[in-house]
PDB file of C-alpha atoms in Angstrom:
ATOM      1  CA  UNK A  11     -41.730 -33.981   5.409  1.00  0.00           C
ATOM      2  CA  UNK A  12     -40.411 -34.085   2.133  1.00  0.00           C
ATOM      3  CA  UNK A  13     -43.479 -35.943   0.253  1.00  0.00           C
ATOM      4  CA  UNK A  14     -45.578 -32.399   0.785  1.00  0.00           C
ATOM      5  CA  UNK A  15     -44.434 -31.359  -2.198  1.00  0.00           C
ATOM      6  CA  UNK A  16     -46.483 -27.893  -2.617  1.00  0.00           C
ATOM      7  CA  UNK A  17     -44.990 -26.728   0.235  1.00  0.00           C
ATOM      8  CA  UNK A  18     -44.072 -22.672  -0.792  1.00  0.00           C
ATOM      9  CA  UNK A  19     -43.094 -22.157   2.951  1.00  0.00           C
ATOM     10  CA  UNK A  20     -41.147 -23.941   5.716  1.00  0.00           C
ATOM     11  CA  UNK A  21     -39.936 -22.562   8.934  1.00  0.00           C
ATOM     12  CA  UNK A  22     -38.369 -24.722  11.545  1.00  0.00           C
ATOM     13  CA  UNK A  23     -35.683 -21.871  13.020  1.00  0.00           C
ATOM     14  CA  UNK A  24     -34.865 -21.728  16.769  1.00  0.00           C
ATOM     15  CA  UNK A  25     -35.696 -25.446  17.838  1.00  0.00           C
ATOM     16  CA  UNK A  26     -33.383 -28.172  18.645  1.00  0.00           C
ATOM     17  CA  UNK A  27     -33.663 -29.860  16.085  1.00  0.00           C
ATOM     18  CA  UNK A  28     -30.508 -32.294  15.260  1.00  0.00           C
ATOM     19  CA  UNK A  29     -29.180 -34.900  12.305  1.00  0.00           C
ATOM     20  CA  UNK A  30     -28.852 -33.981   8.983  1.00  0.00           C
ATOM     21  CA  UNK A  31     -31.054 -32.329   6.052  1.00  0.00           C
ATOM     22  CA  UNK A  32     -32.496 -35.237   4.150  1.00  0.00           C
ATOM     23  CA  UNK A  33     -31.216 -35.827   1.085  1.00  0.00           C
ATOM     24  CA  UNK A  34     -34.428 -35.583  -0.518  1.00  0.00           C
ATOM     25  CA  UNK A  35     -35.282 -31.914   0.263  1.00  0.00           C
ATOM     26  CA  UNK A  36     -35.032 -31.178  -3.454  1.00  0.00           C
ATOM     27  CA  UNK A  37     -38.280 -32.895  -3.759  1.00  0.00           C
ATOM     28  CA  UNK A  38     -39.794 -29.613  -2.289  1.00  0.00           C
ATOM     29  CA  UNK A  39     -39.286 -27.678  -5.629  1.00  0.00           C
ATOM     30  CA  UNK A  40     -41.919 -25.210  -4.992  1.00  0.00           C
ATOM     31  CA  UNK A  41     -39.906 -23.946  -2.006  1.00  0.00           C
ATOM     32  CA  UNK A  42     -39.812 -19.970  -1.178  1.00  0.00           C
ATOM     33  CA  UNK A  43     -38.457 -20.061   1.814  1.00  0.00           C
ATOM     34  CA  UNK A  44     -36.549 -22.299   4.144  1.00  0.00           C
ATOM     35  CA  UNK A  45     -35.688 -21.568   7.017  1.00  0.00           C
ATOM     36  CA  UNK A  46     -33.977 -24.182   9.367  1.00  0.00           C
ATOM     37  CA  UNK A  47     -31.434 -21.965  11.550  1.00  0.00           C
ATOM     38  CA  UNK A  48     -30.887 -21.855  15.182  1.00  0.00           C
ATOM     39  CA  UNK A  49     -30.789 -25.783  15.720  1.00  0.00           C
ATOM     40  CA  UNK A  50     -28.547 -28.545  15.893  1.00  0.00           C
ATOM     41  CA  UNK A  51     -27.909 -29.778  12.343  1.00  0.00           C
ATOM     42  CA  UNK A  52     -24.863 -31.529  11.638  1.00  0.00           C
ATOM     43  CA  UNK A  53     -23.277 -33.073   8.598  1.00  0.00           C
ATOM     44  CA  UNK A  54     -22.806 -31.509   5.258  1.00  0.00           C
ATOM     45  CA  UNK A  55     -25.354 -29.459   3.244  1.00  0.00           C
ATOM     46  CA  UNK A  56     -26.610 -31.691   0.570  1.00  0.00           C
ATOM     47  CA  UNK A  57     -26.497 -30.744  -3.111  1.00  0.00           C
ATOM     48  CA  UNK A  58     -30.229 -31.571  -3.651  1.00  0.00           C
ATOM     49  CA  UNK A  59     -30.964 -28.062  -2.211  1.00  0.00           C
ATOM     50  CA  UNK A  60     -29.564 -27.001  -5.214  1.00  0.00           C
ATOM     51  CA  UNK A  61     -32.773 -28.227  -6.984  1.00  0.00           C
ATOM     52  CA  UNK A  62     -34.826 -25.766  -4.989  1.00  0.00           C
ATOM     53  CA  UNK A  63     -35.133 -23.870  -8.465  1.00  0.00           C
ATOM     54  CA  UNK A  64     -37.984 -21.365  -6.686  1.00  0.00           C
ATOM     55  CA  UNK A  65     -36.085 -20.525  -3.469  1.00  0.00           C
ATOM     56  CA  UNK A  66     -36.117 -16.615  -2.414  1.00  0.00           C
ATOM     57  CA  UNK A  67     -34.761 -17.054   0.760  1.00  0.00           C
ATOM     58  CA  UNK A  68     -32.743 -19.505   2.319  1.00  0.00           C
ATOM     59  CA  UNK A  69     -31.525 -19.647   6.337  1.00  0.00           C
ATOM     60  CA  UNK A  70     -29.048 -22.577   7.476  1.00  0.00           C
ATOM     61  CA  UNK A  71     -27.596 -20.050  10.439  1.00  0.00           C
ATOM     62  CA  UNK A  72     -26.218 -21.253  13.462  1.00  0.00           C
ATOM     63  CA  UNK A  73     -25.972 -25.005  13.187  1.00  0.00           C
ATOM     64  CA  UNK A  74     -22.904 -27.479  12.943  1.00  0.00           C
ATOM     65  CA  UNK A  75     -23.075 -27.780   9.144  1.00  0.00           C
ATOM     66  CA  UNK A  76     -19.383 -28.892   7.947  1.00  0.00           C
ATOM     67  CA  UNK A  77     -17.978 -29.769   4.599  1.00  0.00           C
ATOM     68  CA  UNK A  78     -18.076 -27.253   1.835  1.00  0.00           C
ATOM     69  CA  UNK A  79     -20.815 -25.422   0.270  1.00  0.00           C
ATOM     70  CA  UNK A  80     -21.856 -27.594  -2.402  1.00  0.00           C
ATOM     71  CA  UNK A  81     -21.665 -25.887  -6.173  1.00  0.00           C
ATOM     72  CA  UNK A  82     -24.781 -26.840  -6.913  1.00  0.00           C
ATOM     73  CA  UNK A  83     -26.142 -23.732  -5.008  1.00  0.00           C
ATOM     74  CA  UNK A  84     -25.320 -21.604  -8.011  1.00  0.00           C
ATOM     75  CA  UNK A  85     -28.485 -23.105  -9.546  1.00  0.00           C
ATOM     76  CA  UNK A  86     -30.540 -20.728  -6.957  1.00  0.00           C
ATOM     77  CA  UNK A  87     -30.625 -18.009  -8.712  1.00  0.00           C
ATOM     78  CA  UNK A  88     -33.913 -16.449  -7.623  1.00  0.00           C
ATOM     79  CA  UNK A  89     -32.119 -16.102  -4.316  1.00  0.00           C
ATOM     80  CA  UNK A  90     -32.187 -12.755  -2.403  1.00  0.00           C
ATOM     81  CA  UNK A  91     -31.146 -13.577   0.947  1.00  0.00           C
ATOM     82  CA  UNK A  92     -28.617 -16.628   1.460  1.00  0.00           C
ATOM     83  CA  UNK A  93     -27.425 -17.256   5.287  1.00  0.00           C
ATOM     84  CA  UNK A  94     -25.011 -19.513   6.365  1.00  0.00           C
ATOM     85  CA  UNK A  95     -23.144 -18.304   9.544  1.00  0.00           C
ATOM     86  CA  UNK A  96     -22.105 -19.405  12.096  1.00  0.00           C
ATOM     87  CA  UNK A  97     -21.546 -22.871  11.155  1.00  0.00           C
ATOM     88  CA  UNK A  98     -18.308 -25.279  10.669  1.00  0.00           C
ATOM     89  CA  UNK A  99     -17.869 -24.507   6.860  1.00  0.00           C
ATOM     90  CA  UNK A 100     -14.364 -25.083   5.374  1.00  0.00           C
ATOM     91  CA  UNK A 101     -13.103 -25.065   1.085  1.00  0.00           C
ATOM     92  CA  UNK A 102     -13.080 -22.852  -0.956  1.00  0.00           C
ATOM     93  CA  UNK A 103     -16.860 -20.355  -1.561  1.00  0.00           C
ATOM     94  CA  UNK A 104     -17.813 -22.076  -5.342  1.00  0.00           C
ATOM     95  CA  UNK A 105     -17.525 -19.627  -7.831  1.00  0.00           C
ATOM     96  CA  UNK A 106     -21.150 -20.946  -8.881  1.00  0.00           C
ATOM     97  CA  UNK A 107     -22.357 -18.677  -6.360  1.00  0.00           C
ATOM     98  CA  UNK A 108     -21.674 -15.875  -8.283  1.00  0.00           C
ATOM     99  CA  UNK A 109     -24.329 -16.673 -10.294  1.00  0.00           C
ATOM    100  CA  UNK A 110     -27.287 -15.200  -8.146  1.00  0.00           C
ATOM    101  CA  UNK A 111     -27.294 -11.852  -8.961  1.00  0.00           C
ATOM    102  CA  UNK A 112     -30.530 -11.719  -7.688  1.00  0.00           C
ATOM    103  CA  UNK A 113     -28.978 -11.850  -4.323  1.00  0.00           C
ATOM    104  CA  UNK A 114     -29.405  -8.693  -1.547  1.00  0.00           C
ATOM    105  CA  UNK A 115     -28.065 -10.215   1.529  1.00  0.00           C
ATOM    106  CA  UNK A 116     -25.295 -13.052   1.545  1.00  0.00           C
ATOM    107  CA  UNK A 117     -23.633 -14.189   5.437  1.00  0.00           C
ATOM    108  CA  UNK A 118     -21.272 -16.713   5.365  1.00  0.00           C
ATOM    109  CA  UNK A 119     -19.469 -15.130   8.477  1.00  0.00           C
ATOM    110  CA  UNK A 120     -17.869 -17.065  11.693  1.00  0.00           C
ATOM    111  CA  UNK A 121     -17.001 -20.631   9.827  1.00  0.00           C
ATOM    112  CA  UNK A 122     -13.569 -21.734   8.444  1.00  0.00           C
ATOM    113  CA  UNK A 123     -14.042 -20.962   4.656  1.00  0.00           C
ATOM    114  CA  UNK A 124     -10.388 -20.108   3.184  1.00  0.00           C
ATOM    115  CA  UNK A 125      -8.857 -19.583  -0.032  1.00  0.00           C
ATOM    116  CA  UNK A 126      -9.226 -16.179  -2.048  1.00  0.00           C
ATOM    117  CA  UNK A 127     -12.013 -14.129  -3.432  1.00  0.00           C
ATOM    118  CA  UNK A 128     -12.185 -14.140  -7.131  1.00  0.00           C
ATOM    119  CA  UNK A 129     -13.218 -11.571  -9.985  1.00  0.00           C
ATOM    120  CA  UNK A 130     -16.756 -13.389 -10.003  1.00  0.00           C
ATOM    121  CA  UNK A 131     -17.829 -11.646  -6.921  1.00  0.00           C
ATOM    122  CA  UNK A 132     -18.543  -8.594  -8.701  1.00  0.00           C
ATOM    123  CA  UNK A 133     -21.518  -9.934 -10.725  1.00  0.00           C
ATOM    124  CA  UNK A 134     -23.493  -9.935  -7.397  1.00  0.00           C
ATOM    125  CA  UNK A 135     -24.572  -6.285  -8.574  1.00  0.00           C
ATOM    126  CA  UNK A 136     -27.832  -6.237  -6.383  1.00  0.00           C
ATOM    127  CA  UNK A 137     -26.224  -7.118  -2.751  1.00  0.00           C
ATOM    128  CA  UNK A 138     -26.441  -5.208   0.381  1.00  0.00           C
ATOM    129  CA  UNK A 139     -25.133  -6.558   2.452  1.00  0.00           C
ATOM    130  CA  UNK A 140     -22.375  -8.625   2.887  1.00  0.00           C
ATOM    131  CA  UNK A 141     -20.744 -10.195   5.486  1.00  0.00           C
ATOM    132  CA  UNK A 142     -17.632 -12.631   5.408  1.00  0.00           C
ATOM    133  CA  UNK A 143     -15.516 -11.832   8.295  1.00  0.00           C
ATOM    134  CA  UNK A 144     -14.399 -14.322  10.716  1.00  0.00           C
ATOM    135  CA  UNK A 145     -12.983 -17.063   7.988  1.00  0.00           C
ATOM    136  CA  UNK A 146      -9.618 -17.627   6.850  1.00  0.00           C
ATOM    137  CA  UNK A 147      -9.922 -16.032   3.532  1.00  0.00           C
ATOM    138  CA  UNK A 148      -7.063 -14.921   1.752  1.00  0.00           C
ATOM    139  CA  UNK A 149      -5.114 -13.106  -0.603  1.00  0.00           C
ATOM    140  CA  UNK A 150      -6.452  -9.344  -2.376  1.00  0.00           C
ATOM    141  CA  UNK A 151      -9.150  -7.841  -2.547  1.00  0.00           C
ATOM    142  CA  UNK A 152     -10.607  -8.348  -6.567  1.00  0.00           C
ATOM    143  CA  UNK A 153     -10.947  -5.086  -8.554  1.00  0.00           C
ATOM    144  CA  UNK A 154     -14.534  -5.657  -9.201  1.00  0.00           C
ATOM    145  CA  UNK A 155     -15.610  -5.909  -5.448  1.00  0.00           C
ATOM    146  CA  UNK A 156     -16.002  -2.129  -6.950  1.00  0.00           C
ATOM    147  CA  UNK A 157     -18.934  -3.182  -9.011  1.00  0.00           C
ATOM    148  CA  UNK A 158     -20.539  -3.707  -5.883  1.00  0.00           C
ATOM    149  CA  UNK A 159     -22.704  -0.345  -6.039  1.00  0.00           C
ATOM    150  CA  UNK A 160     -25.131  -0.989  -3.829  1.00  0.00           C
ATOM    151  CA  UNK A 161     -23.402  -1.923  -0.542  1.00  0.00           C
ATOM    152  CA  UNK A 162     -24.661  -0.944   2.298  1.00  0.00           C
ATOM    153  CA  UNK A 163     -22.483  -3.431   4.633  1.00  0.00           C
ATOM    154  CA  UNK A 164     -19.069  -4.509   3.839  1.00  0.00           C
ATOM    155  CA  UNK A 165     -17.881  -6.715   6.153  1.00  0.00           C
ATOM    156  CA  UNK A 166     -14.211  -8.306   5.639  1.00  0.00           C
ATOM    157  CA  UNK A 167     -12.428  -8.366   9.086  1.00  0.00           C
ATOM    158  CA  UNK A 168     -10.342 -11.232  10.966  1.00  0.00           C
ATOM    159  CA  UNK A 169      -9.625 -12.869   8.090  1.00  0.00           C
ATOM    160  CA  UNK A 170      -5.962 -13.358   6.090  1.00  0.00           C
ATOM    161  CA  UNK A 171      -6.584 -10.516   3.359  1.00  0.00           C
ATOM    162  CA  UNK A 172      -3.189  -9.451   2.017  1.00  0.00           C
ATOM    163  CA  UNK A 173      -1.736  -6.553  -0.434  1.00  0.00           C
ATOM    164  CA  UNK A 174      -2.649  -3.183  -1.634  1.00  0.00           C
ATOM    165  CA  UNK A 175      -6.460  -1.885  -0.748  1.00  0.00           C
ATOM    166  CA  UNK A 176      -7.847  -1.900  -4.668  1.00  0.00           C
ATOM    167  CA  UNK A 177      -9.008   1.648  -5.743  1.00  0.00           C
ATOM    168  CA  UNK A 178     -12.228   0.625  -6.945  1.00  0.00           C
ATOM    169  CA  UNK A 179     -13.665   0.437  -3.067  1.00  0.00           C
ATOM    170  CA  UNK A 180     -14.451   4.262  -3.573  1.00  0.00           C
ATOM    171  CA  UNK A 181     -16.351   3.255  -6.077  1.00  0.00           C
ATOM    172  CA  UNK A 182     -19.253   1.862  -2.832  1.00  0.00           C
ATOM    173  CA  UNK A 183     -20.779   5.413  -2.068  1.00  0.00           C
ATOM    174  CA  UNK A 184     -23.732   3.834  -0.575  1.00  0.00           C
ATOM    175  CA  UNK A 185     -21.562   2.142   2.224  1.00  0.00           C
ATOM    176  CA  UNK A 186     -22.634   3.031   6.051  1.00  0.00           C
ATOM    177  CA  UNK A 187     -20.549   0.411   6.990  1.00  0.00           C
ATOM    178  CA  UNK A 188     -16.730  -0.620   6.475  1.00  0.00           C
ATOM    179  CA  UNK A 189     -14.669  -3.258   8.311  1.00  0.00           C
ATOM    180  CA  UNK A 190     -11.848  -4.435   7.141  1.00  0.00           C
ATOM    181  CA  UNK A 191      -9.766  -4.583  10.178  1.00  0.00           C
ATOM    182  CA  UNK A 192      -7.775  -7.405  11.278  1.00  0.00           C
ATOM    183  CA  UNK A 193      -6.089  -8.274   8.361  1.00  0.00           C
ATOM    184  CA  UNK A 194      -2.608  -8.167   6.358  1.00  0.00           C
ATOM    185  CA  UNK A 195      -3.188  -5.400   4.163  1.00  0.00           C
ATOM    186  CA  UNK A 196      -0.563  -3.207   2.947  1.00  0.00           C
ATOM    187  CA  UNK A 197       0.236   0.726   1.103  1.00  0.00           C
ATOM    188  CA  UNK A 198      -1.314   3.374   1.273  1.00  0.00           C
ATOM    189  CA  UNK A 199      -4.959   4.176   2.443  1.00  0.00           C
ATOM    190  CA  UNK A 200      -6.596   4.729  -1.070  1.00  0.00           C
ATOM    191  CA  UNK A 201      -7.773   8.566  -1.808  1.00  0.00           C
ATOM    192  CA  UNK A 202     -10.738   7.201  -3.753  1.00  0.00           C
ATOM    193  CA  UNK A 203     -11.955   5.579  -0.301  1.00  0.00           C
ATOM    194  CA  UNK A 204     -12.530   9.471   0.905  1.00  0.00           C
ATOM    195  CA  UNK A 205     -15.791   9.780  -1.857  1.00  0.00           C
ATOM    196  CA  UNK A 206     -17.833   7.064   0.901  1.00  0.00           C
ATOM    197  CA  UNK A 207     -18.786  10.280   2.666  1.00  0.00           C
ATOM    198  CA  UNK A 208     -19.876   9.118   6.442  1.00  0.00           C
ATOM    199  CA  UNK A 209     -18.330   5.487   5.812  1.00  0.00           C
ATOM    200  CA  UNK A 210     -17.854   3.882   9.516  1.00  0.00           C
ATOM    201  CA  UNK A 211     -14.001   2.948   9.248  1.00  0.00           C
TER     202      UNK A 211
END
């Protein structure tokens, strides 16, 4: 599979499909889009896919994908949409992946990824949507979550979040959607959350 190497599109979703990725997928570097969610991959996502320089979109859903998300996925950064839930992720999310600010849609929801969001997360100035909830993330909430503008979905809950609600989050007036239930959050309810107009709580 990987010797076609002008390959722009690959789609193998919703199959049952099982082993690994190979480790020479970065030998498709005129890659799109790859899609190989909805099977039964196991083992850990190589790094090679961080070679996939041209990648738009990129779908791992709903496999058994362990390990941690390698660093090198930072490199992708023509990346809009990045998918990697429901899988068996654990570590840390890289930093490096802060670097896509191309990025509109980014689901890492339903796997064990833990430790803390950091200041980073606010370069991704172009996402949507974003969904982390069901991990076992951890401390605050950064400041610049509020450079987020253009938010539609905000998705935190059943995770370990702790502390005060930052004030920035009423900073995300095009939110439709807010969850951060499920948490350890403490204080007061911020007043600046009231300028998200019809904000679902």
């Amino acid at each position: 599979l990987t010797n076609m190497e002008n390959l722009t599109y690959l789609n193998l979703h919703n199959n049952e499909l099982s082993g690994g990725i190979p480790e020479n997928i970065e030998n498709l570097n005129n890659l799109l889009y790859l899609d190989l969610g909805n099977n039964d991959l196991t083992g850990e996502i190589p790094s090679g896919i961080g070679n996939l320089y041209s990648l738009i979109e990129l779908n791992l859903n709903l496999n058994n994908f362990n390990g941690r998300i390698p660093y090198e996925i930072g490199n992708l950064e023509n990346l809009t949409y990045l998918n990697f839930r429901n899988n068996e992720l654990t570590g840390e999310i890289p930093t490096e992946i802060y670097n896509m600010q191309n990025l509109n849609y980014l689901s890492l929801r339903d796997n064990q990824i833990d430790g803390e969001l950091t200041a980073e997360i606010g370069n991704l100035i172009n996402l949507e949507y974003l969904y982390l909830y069901n991990n076992q993330l951890v401390g605050e909430i950064p400041v610049e979550m509020g450079n987020l503008v253009n938010l539609i979905h905000l998705y935190l809950h059943n995770n370990l979040f702790t502390g005060l609600l930052p004030n920035t989050i009423g900073n995300l007036s095009n939110l439709t959607s807010l969850d951060i239930s499920d948490n350890n959050f403490s204080g007061q309810i911020p007043n600046d959350i009231c300028n998200q107009g019809d904000t679902t709580p």
